[in-house]
């Protein structure tokens, strides 16, 4: 006891001295350390700049990474079922499960309380369940009950009827329709097609309805081996979407590549150079929003049919616990979501039709 008491006095003195000197020493070290010795992470790719500016950005990024994740924009894939058979599909029909409507609404309310501003309903094909009724009720719920600034849908468009627009169009901000080619033969090769429905003619009809019912119209295209040489400029100009999202075909283990996958998408894959050549050809279109594999990586918050976040960090979709069981704050820790990558790819944009000021 005596020895410990005797040691405690110089220990306290040393502690007080250290708390006085530590800020001075750390400040001196930060000022004098070599430029390369910054803890292992360099400037973000493609953003060279003066050394000082780089350090500031890096500090901001580190602060951002410490911030709790917010589900600002969520992609809810409530069904995996689809009436198409696209060869590169990266969210395939591995289950037929869909949550009861009330449970889905409960989860959406939890997300809103956690900071969600935009929800995008996707699949599978979201209009397949109850001929679009399930989807329509979710859309109305998110706008009317939750007051979300933005509610959007991604669909292949084949099952959308005018009566859906009449009933629910007013609650929808953006409808994105997938179209990979303006050549029906190419669409058939890709697997985007069903019976006698002409995918391109249908796209034009949906464009008209969007104008009539005041829903912002968007086109999504996946660039792959079969459409990479196509020139789509005239068609896109005619359709005049608010955004044309152009994705590079992506491989996901267990979905479209690997032993347990329902697709074999390797034959659709294109190189970075091929993707860039496609983008260069369409560069003049102001609505073009390119998304390479690198940009897509970890920059989407994806919720599956059980309301589990899907973590794609390892190149496959590893599910978190469901937000319905553990809440959003806990589940999102397993999401693999990179908030910085989301902002860098322009994930936040004018997404409410009230703010888009469209010339319908
Ligand atoms: S339309 Fe979409 S969900 Fe359906 S098979 Fe094609 S890529 Fe998959």
Tab-separated table of C-alpha atoms and ligand atoms in Angstrom:
chain	number	residue	atom	x	y	z
A	1	UNK	CA	0.000	0.000	0.000
A	2	UNK	CA	2.788	2.362	0.996
A	3	UNK	CA	4.694	1.782	-2.208
A	4	UNK	CA	1.569	2.447	-4.317
A	5	UNK	CA	0.786	5.676	-2.466
A	6	UNK	CA	4.393	6.848	-2.925
A	7	UNK	CA	4.213	6.113	-6.682
A	8	UNK	CA	0.823	7.825	-7.117
A	9	UNK	CA	2.194	11.344	-6.396
A	10	UNK	CA	4.840	11.502	-9.196
A	11	UNK	CA	2.321	9.677	-11.445
A	12	UNK	CA	-0.253	12.477	-10.938
A	13	UNK	CA	2.437	15.129	-11.539
A	14	UNK	CA	3.501	13.439	-14.792
A	15	UNK	CA	-0.154	13.170	-15.885
A	16	UNK	CA	-0.705	16.906	-15.343
A	17	UNK	CA	2.502	17.721	-17.247
A	18	UNK	CA	1.446	15.506	-20.186
A	19	UNK	CA	-1.993	17.103	-20.446
A	20	UNK	CA	-0.249	20.526	-20.714
A	21	UNK	CA	2.327	19.433	-23.300
A	22	UNK	CA	0.324	16.978	-25.408
A	23	UNK	CA	-1.612	19.537	-27.539
A	24	UNK	CA	1.630	21.447	-28.252
A	25	UNK	CA	3.542	18.310	-29.248
A	26	UNK	CA	0.708	16.951	-31.413
A	27	UNK	CA	0.326	20.317	-33.171
A	28	UNK	CA	4.057	20.429	-33.865
A	29	UNK	CA	4.008	16.850	-35.221
A	30	UNK	CA	1.066	17.600	-37.523
A	31	UNK	CA	2.852	20.681	-38.935
A	32	UNK	CA	6.188	18.937	-39.537
A	33	UNK	CA	5.154	15.423	-40.692
A	34	UNK	CA	5.950	14.507	-44.299
A	35	UNK	CA	3.124	14.948	-46.864
A	36	UNK	CA	2.866	11.207	-47.561
A	37	UNK	CA	2.526	10.165	-43.918
A	38	UNK	CA	-1.190	10.794	-43.494
A	39	UNK	CA	-2.487	7.610	-42.010
A	40	UNK	CA	-2.607	5.463	-45.120
A	41	UNK	CA	-5.428	7.000	-47.234
A	42	UNK	CA	-4.585	9.237	-50.184
A	43	UNK	CA	-6.778	11.704	-52.057
A	44	UNK	CA	-9.936	10.225	-53.527
A	45	UNK	CA	-9.398	8.917	-57.040
A	46	UNK	CA	-9.772	11.479	-59.772
A	47	UNK	CA	-9.570	14.420	-57.412
A	48	UNK	CA	-5.989	15.685	-57.512
A	49	UNK	CA	-5.465	19.033	-55.885
A	50	UNK	CA	-3.131	21.202	-53.865
A	51	UNK	CA	-1.747	19.388	-50.862
A	52	UNK	CA	-3.466	21.671	-48.348
A	53	UNK	CA	-6.890	21.264	-49.977
A	54	UNK	CA	-6.378	17.501	-50.065
A	55	UNK	CA	-5.727	17.370	-46.342
A	56	UNK	CA	-8.850	19.376	-45.607
A	57	UNK	CA	-10.938	17.084	-47.777
A	58	UNK	CA	-9.447	14.079	-46.103
A	59	UNK	CA	-10.240	15.391	-42.646
A	60	UNK	CA	-13.803	16.143	-43.721
A	61	UNK	CA	-14.134	12.637	-45.109
A	62	UNK	CA	-12.838	11.090	-41.924
A	63	UNK	CA	-15.377	13.118	-39.960
A	64	UNK	CA	-18.119	12.004	-42.364
A	65	UNK	CA	-17.130	8.400	-41.916
A	66	UNK	CA	-17.543	8.745	-38.168
A	67	UNK	CA	-21.056	10.113	-38.555
A	68	UNK	CA	-23.846	7.584	-38.056
A	69	UNK	CA	-25.253	6.308	-41.351
A	70	UNK	CA	-28.513	7.935	-42.430
A	71	UNK	CA	-30.892	6.133	-44.791
A	72	UNK	CA	-31.500	9.299	-46.853
A	73	UNK	CA	-32.324	7.393	-50.029
A	74	UNK	CA	-33.460	3.777	-49.841
A	75	UNK	CA	-34.060	1.231	-52.597
A	76	UNK	CA	-36.697	-1.186	-51.393
A	77	UNK	CA	-36.769	-4.341	-53.536
A	78	UNK	CA	-39.992	-5.681	-52.048
A	79	UNK	CA	-40.300	-8.546	-54.503
A	80	UNK	CA	-37.827	-10.697	-56.393
A	81	UNK	CA	-40.434	-12.041	-58.797
A	82	UNK	CA	-40.355	-10.779	-62.386
A	83	UNK	CA	-42.058	-11.488	-65.693
A	84	UNK	CA	-38.843	-10.835	-67.668
A	85	UNK	CA	-35.701	-12.929	-67.876
A	86	UNK	CA	-32.863	-10.506	-68.458
A	87	UNK	CA	-29.641	-12.472	-68.724
A	88	UNK	CA	-27.650	-10.088	-66.512
A	89	UNK	CA	-30.345	-9.534	-63.852
A	90	UNK	CA	-28.646	-8.828	-60.528
A	91	UNK	CA	-31.686	-9.168	-58.282
A	92	UNK	CA	-33.125	-12.520	-59.241
A	93	UNK	CA	-36.176	-14.536	-58.166
A	94	UNK	CA	-34.504	-16.458	-55.339
A	95	UNK	CA	-37.635	-16.218	-53.158
A	96	UNK	CA	-41.301	-15.431	-53.762
A	97	UNK	CA	-41.698	-13.733	-50.389
A	98	UNK	CA	-43.415	-10.346	-50.081
A	99	UNK	CA	-44.142	-8.741	-46.699
A	100	UNK	CA	-47.765	-8.165	-45.680
A	101	UNK	CA	-48.648	-4.572	-46.571
A	102	UNK	CA	-48.924	-3.427	-42.945
A	103	UNK	CA	-45.487	-4.793	-42.117
A	104	UNK	CA	-43.939	-3.066	-45.137
A	105	UNK	CA	-45.615	0.176	-44.029
A	106	UNK	CA	-44.282	-0.268	-40.507
A	107	UNK	CA	-40.764	-0.665	-41.885
A	108	UNK	CA	-41.135	2.393	-44.109
A	109	UNK	CA	-42.251	4.412	-41.104
A	110	UNK	CA	-39.153	3.281	-39.200
A	111	UNK	CA	-36.998	4.410	-42.120
A	112	UNK	CA	-38.723	7.784	-42.264
A	113	UNK	CA	-38.112	8.257	-38.527
A	114	UNK	CA	-34.433	7.421	-39.146
A	115	UNK	CA	-34.082	10.139	-41.809
A	116	UNK	CA	-35.311	8.658	-45.114
A	117	UNK	CA	-36.169	11.371	-47.664
A	118	UNK	CA	-36.501	9.269	-50.784
A	119	UNK	CA	-37.749	5.757	-51.348
A	120	UNK	CA	-37.421	3.878	-54.587
A	121	UNK	CA	-39.569	0.777	-55.091
A	122	UNK	CA	-37.943	-1.858	-57.197
A	123	UNK	CA	-37.780	-5.586	-57.713
A	124	UNK	CA	-38.038	-7.974	-59.498
A	125	UNK	CA	-40.929	-6.281	-61.175
A	126	UNK	CA	-42.828	-4.135	-58.654
A	127	UNK	CA	-46.056	-4.008	-60.716
A	128	UNK	CA	-46.370	-7.800	-60.616
A	129	UNK	CA	-47.771	-8.085	-57.081
A	130	UNK	CA	-51.589	-7.725	-57.125
A	131	UNK	CA	-51.399	-6.015	-60.543
A	132	UNK	CA	-49.736	-2.961	-59.071
A	133	UNK	CA	-52.224	-2.489	-56.195
A	134	UNK	CA	-49.685	-3.389	-53.502
A	135	UNK	CA	-47.184	-0.957	-55.021
A	136	UNK	CA	-49.790	1.783	-55.458
A	137	UNK	CA	-50.778	1.579	-51.815
A	138	UNK	CA	-47.147	1.804	-50.711
A	139	UNK	CA	-46.587	4.805	-52.978
A	140	UNK	CA	-49.669	6.581	-51.606
A	141	UNK	CA	-48.698	5.713	-48.023
A	142	UNK	CA	-45.198	7.155	-48.460
A	143	UNK	CA	-46.480	10.411	-49.937
A	144	UNK	CA	-49.665	10.959	-47.966
A	145	UNK	CA	-48.924	9.413	-44.566
A	146	UNK	CA	-45.145	9.783	-44.350
A	147	UNK	CA	-44.849	12.957	-46.434
A	148	UNK	CA	-41.648	11.806	-48.148
A	149	UNK	CA	-40.163	14.428	-50.513
A	150	UNK	CA	-39.549	11.777	-53.161
A	151	UNK	CA	-41.207	8.493	-54.103
A	152	UNK	CA	-39.996	6.683	-57.195
A	153	UNK	CA	-40.298	3.325	-58.975
A	154	UNK	CA	-38.018	1.329	-61.245
A	155	UNK	CA	-39.961	-1.006	-63.516
A	156	UNK	CA	-39.587	-2.840	-66.786
A	157	UNK	CA	-42.851	-1.095	-67.709
A	158	UNK	CA	-44.626	-4.081	-69.239
A	159	UNK	CA	-47.398	-4.370	-66.648
A	160	UNK	CA	-48.244	-0.703	-66.086
A	161	UNK	CA	-51.788	0.262	-67.063
A	162	UNK	CA	-53.332	3.701	-67.446
A	163	UNK	CA	-55.742	3.090	-64.577
A	164	UNK	CA	-52.723	2.831	-62.255
A	165	UNK	CA	-51.651	6.350	-63.236
A	166	UNK	CA	-55.234	7.590	-62.693
A	167	UNK	CA	-55.340	6.121	-59.205
A	168	UNK	CA	-51.806	6.628	-57.937
A	169	UNK	CA	-49.907	8.878	-60.388
A	170	UNK	CA	-50.427	11.987	-58.267
A	171	UNK	CA	-48.428	10.407	-55.393
A	172	UNK	CA	-45.472	9.358	-57.532
A	173	UNK	CA	-42.518	11.667	-58.234
A	174	UNK	CA	-40.444	9.621	-60.686
A	175	UNK	CA	-41.062	6.551	-62.820
A	176	UNK	CA	-37.892	4.956	-64.186
A	177	UNK	CA	-38.395	2.454	-66.983
A	178	UNK	CA	-35.669	0.031	-68.011
A	179	UNK	CA	-34.763	0.030	-71.662
A	180	UNK	CA	-31.454	-1.315	-72.922
A	181	UNK	CA	-32.019	-1.057	-76.629
A	182	UNK	CA	-34.251	0.561	-79.243
A	183	UNK	CA	-33.838	-2.515	-81.384
A	184	UNK	CA	-36.369	-5.176	-80.433
A	185	UNK	CA	-34.074	-7.968	-81.569
A	186	UNK	CA	-31.440	-6.826	-79.101
A	187	UNK	CA	-34.058	-6.616	-76.342
A	188	UNK	CA	-35.053	-10.197	-77.122
A	189	UNK	CA	-31.389	-11.285	-76.996
A	190	UNK	CA	-30.989	-9.647	-73.605
A	191	UNK	CA	-34.196	-11.248	-72.304
A	192	UNK	CA	-36.166	-8.017	-71.970
A	193	UNK	CA	-39.335	-8.983	-73.675
A	194	UNK	CA	-42.509	-10.835	-73.139
A	195	UNK	CA	-44.776	-12.320	-75.750
A	196	UNK	CA	-45.953	-9.823	-78.342
A	197	UNK	CA	-45.398	-6.691	-76.296
A	198	UNK	CA	-43.063	-4.328	-78.119
A	199	UNK	CA	-40.813	-2.961	-75.382
A	200	UNK	CA	-39.961	0.237	-77.263
A	201	UNK	CA	-43.542	1.079	-78.274
A	202	UNK	CA	-44.594	0.466	-74.700
A	203	UNK	CA	-41.867	2.839	-73.497
A	204	UNK	CA	-43.303	5.606	-75.690
A	205	UNK	CA	-46.797	4.980	-74.328
A	206	UNK	CA	-45.478	5.212	-70.746
A	207	UNK	CA	-43.750	8.468	-71.665
A	208	UNK	CA	-47.088	9.915	-72.782
A	209	UNK	CA	-48.849	8.814	-69.601
A	210	UNK	CA	-46.099	10.301	-67.455
A	211	UNK	CA	-46.636	13.634	-69.180
A	212	UNK	CA	-50.415	13.383	-68.896
A	213	UNK	CA	-50.429	12.369	-65.214
A	214	UNK	CA	-47.481	14.548	-64.218
A	215	UNK	CA	-44.936	11.972	-63.192
A	216	UNK	CA	-41.267	12.681	-63.958
A	217	UNK	CA	-40.016	10.168	-66.515
A	218	UNK	CA	-36.634	8.491	-66.322
A	219	UNK	CA	-34.923	5.790	-68.405
A	220	UNK	CA	-32.458	3.199	-67.064
A	221	UNK	CA	-30.167	1.301	-69.417
A	222	UNK	CA	-27.683	-1.460	-68.659
A	223	UNK	CA	-24.821	-1.376	-71.117
A	224	UNK	CA	-23.630	-4.833	-72.024
A	225	UNK	CA	-22.055	-6.767	-74.875
A	226	UNK	CA	-25.221	-6.679	-76.978
A	227	UNK	CA	-25.963	-2.924	-76.910
A	228	UNK	CA	-22.542	-1.379	-76.335
A	229	UNK	CA	-22.174	-0.279	-79.967
A	230	UNK	CA	-25.657	1.195	-80.277
A	231	UNK	CA	-26.282	4.895	-80.881
A	232	UNK	CA	-29.321	5.816	-78.777
A	233	UNK	CA	-29.061	9.608	-79.071
A	234	UNK	CA	-32.096	10.264	-81.282
A	235	UNK	CA	-34.396	8.008	-79.242
A	236	UNK	CA	-33.346	9.465	-75.919
A	237	UNK	CA	-33.712	13.003	-77.245
A	238	UNK	CA	-37.222	12.203	-78.430
A	239	UNK	CA	-38.213	10.645	-75.098
A	240	UNK	CA	-36.645	13.550	-73.212
A	241	UNK	CA	-36.351	11.907	-69.772
A	242	UNK	CA	-35.383	13.964	-66.693
A	243	UNK	CA	-32.530	11.503	-66.205
A	244	UNK	CA	-31.059	8.732	-68.299
A	245	UNK	CA	-29.148	6.416	-66.002
A	246	UNK	CA	-26.600	4.354	-67.853
A	247	UNK	CA	-25.160	1.452	-65.872
A	248	UNK	CA	-22.222	-0.728	-66.715
A	249	UNK	CA	-23.286	-4.391	-66.529
A	250	UNK	CA	-22.356	-5.632	-63.048
A	251	UNK	CA	-21.554	-9.126	-61.761
A	252	UNK	CA	-22.852	-10.115	-58.309
A	253	UNK	CA	-21.912	-13.474	-56.826
A	254	UNK	CA	-24.971	-15.615	-56.085
A	255	UNK	CA	-27.243	-13.501	-58.335
A	256	UNK	CA	-25.798	-13.516	-61.839
A	257	UNK	CA	-22.496	-15.321	-61.413
A	258	UNK	CA	-21.343	-18.365	-59.420
A	259	UNK	CA	-22.664	-21.817	-58.619
A	260	UNK	CA	-25.749	-20.697	-56.675
A	261	UNK	CA	-26.755	-17.968	-59.153
A	262	UNK	CA	-29.896	-18.046	-61.304
A	263	UNK	CA	-28.133	-16.258	-64.180
A	264	UNK	CA	-24.811	-16.515	-65.969
A	265	UNK	CA	-24.001	-12.932	-66.830
A	266	UNK	CA	-20.339	-13.327	-67.769
A	267	UNK	CA	-21.203	-13.200	-71.473
A	268	UNK	CA	-22.781	-9.731	-70.997
A	269	UNK	CA	-19.778	-8.099	-69.346
A	270	UNK	CA	-17.956	-5.195	-71.042
A	271	UNK	CA	-14.649	-3.519	-70.249
A	272	UNK	CA	-14.170	-0.026	-68.790
A	273	UNK	CA	-12.949	1.136	-72.219
A	274	UNK	CA	-16.044	-0.171	-74.001
A	275	UNK	CA	-18.272	1.490	-71.425
A	276	UNK	CA	-16.374	4.752	-71.820
A	277	UNK	CA	-16.741	4.600	-75.610
A	278	UNK	CA	-20.518	4.276	-75.181
A	279	UNK	CA	-20.535	7.277	-72.833
A	280	UNK	CA	-18.397	9.331	-75.231
A	281	UNK	CA	-20.870	8.665	-78.040
A	282	UNK	CA	-23.741	9.984	-75.893
A	283	UNK	CA	-21.839	12.747	-74.110
A	284	UNK	CA	-23.920	15.555	-75.620
A	285	UNK	CA	-27.116	14.484	-73.854
A	286	UNK	CA	-27.641	16.605	-70.730
A	287	UNK	CA	-29.839	13.948	-69.090
A	288	UNK	CA	-27.050	11.321	-69.175
A	289	UNK	CA	-26.061	9.995	-65.728
A	290	UNK	CA	-23.285	7.399	-66.124
A	291	UNK	CA	-22.644	4.739	-63.524
A	292	UNK	CA	-19.617	2.556	-63.915
A	293	UNK	CA	-19.144	-0.507	-61.692
A	294	UNK	CA	-16.799	1.586	-59.521
A	295	UNK	CA	-19.406	4.320	-59.008
A	296	UNK	CA	-22.120	1.836	-58.135
A	297	UNK	CA	-19.997	0.041	-55.587
A	298	UNK	CA	-21.439	0.404	-52.068
A	299	UNK	CA	-23.170	3.673	-52.984
A	300	UNK	CA	-26.705	2.258	-52.855
A	301	UNK	CA	-28.688	1.440	-49.762
A	302	UNK	CA	-30.551	-1.717	-50.745
A	303	UNK	CA	-33.345	-3.290	-48.743
A	304	UNK	CA	-34.548	-6.763	-49.697
A	305	UNK	CA	-37.986	-8.396	-49.449
A	306	UNK	CA	-37.507	-9.059	-45.705
A	307	UNK	CA	-36.396	-5.459	-45.142
A	308	UNK	CA	-32.778	-6.510	-44.622
A	309	UNK	CA	-30.006	-4.261	-45.901
A	310	UNK	CA	-27.878	-6.024	-48.493
A	311	UNK	CA	-24.152	-5.575	-48.043
A	312	UNK	CA	-22.306	-5.864	-51.386
A	313	UNK	CA	-18.759	-5.158	-50.125
A	314	UNK	CA	-17.603	-8.713	-50.855
A	315	UNK	CA	-19.108	-8.746	-54.362
A	316	UNK	CA	-22.203	-10.644	-53.203
A	317	UNK	CA	-25.310	-9.663	-51.246
A	318	UNK	CA	-24.881	-10.385	-47.537
A	319	UNK	CA	-28.060	-9.557	-45.605
A	320	UNK	CA	-28.214	-7.612	-42.334
A	321	UNK	CA	-30.822	-8.438	-39.691
A	322	UNK	CA	-34.241	-7.066	-40.677
A	323	UNK	CA	-35.087	-3.512	-39.639
A	324	UNK	CA	-38.402	-4.964	-38.469
A	325	UNK	CA	-36.530	-7.035	-35.851
A	326	UNK	CA	-33.657	-4.812	-34.734
A	327	UNK	CA	-34.552	-1.318	-35.947
A	328	UNK	CA	-32.873	0.826	-38.604
A	329	UNK	CA	-29.959	2.113	-36.537
A	330	UNK	CA	-28.741	-1.398	-35.739
A	331	UNK	CA	-29.433	-3.002	-39.143
A	332	UNK	CA	-27.785	-0.225	-41.136
A	333	UNK	CA	-24.446	-0.954	-39.424
A	334	UNK	CA	-24.340	-4.163	-41.499
A	335	UNK	CA	-25.347	-2.481	-44.776
A	336	UNK	CA	-21.836	-1.838	-46.147
A	337	UNK	CA	-23.211	1.514	-47.332
A	338	UNK	CA	-20.605	4.156	-48.192
A	339	UNK	CA	-22.219	7.549	-47.582
A	340	UNK	CA	-19.320	9.364	-49.281
A	341	UNK	CA	-19.581	7.222	-52.406
A	342	UNK	CA	-23.340	7.919	-52.463
A	343	UNK	CA	-22.735	11.684	-52.420
A	344	UNK	CA	-19.851	11.447	-54.899
A	345	UNK	CA	-21.947	9.652	-57.484
A	346	UNK	CA	-24.562	12.430	-57.189
A	347	UNK	CA	-27.007	10.235	-55.248
A	348	UNK	CA	-28.658	13.388	-53.886
A	349	UNK	CA	-30.325	15.429	-56.610
A	350	UNK	CA	-33.574	17.314	-57.228
A	351	UNK	CA	-35.853	14.355	-56.716
A	352	UNK	CA	-39.208	15.831	-55.822
A	353	UNK	CA	-41.492	16.575	-58.782
A	354	UNK	CA	-42.648	19.736	-57.030
A	355	UNK	CA	-39.070	21.082	-57.309
A	356	UNK	CA	-38.251	19.772	-60.760
A	357	UNK	CA	-40.278	22.535	-62.458
A	358	UNK	CA	-41.005	20.372	-65.441
A	359	UNK	CA	-42.447	21.611	-68.654
A	360	UNK	CA	-44.883	18.670	-68.807
B	1	LIG	S1	-36.712	-6.662	-65.703
B	1	LIG	FE1	-35.280	-6.203	-64.045
B	1	LIG	S2	-35.842	-7.584	-62.380
B	1	LIG	FE2	-36.793	-8.366	-64.253
B	1	LIG	S3	-35.349	-9.895	-65.030
B	1	LIG	FE3	-34.911	-7.929	-66.020
B	1	LIG	S4	-33.304	-6.974	-64.771
B	1	LIG	FE4	-34.254	-8.619	-63.534
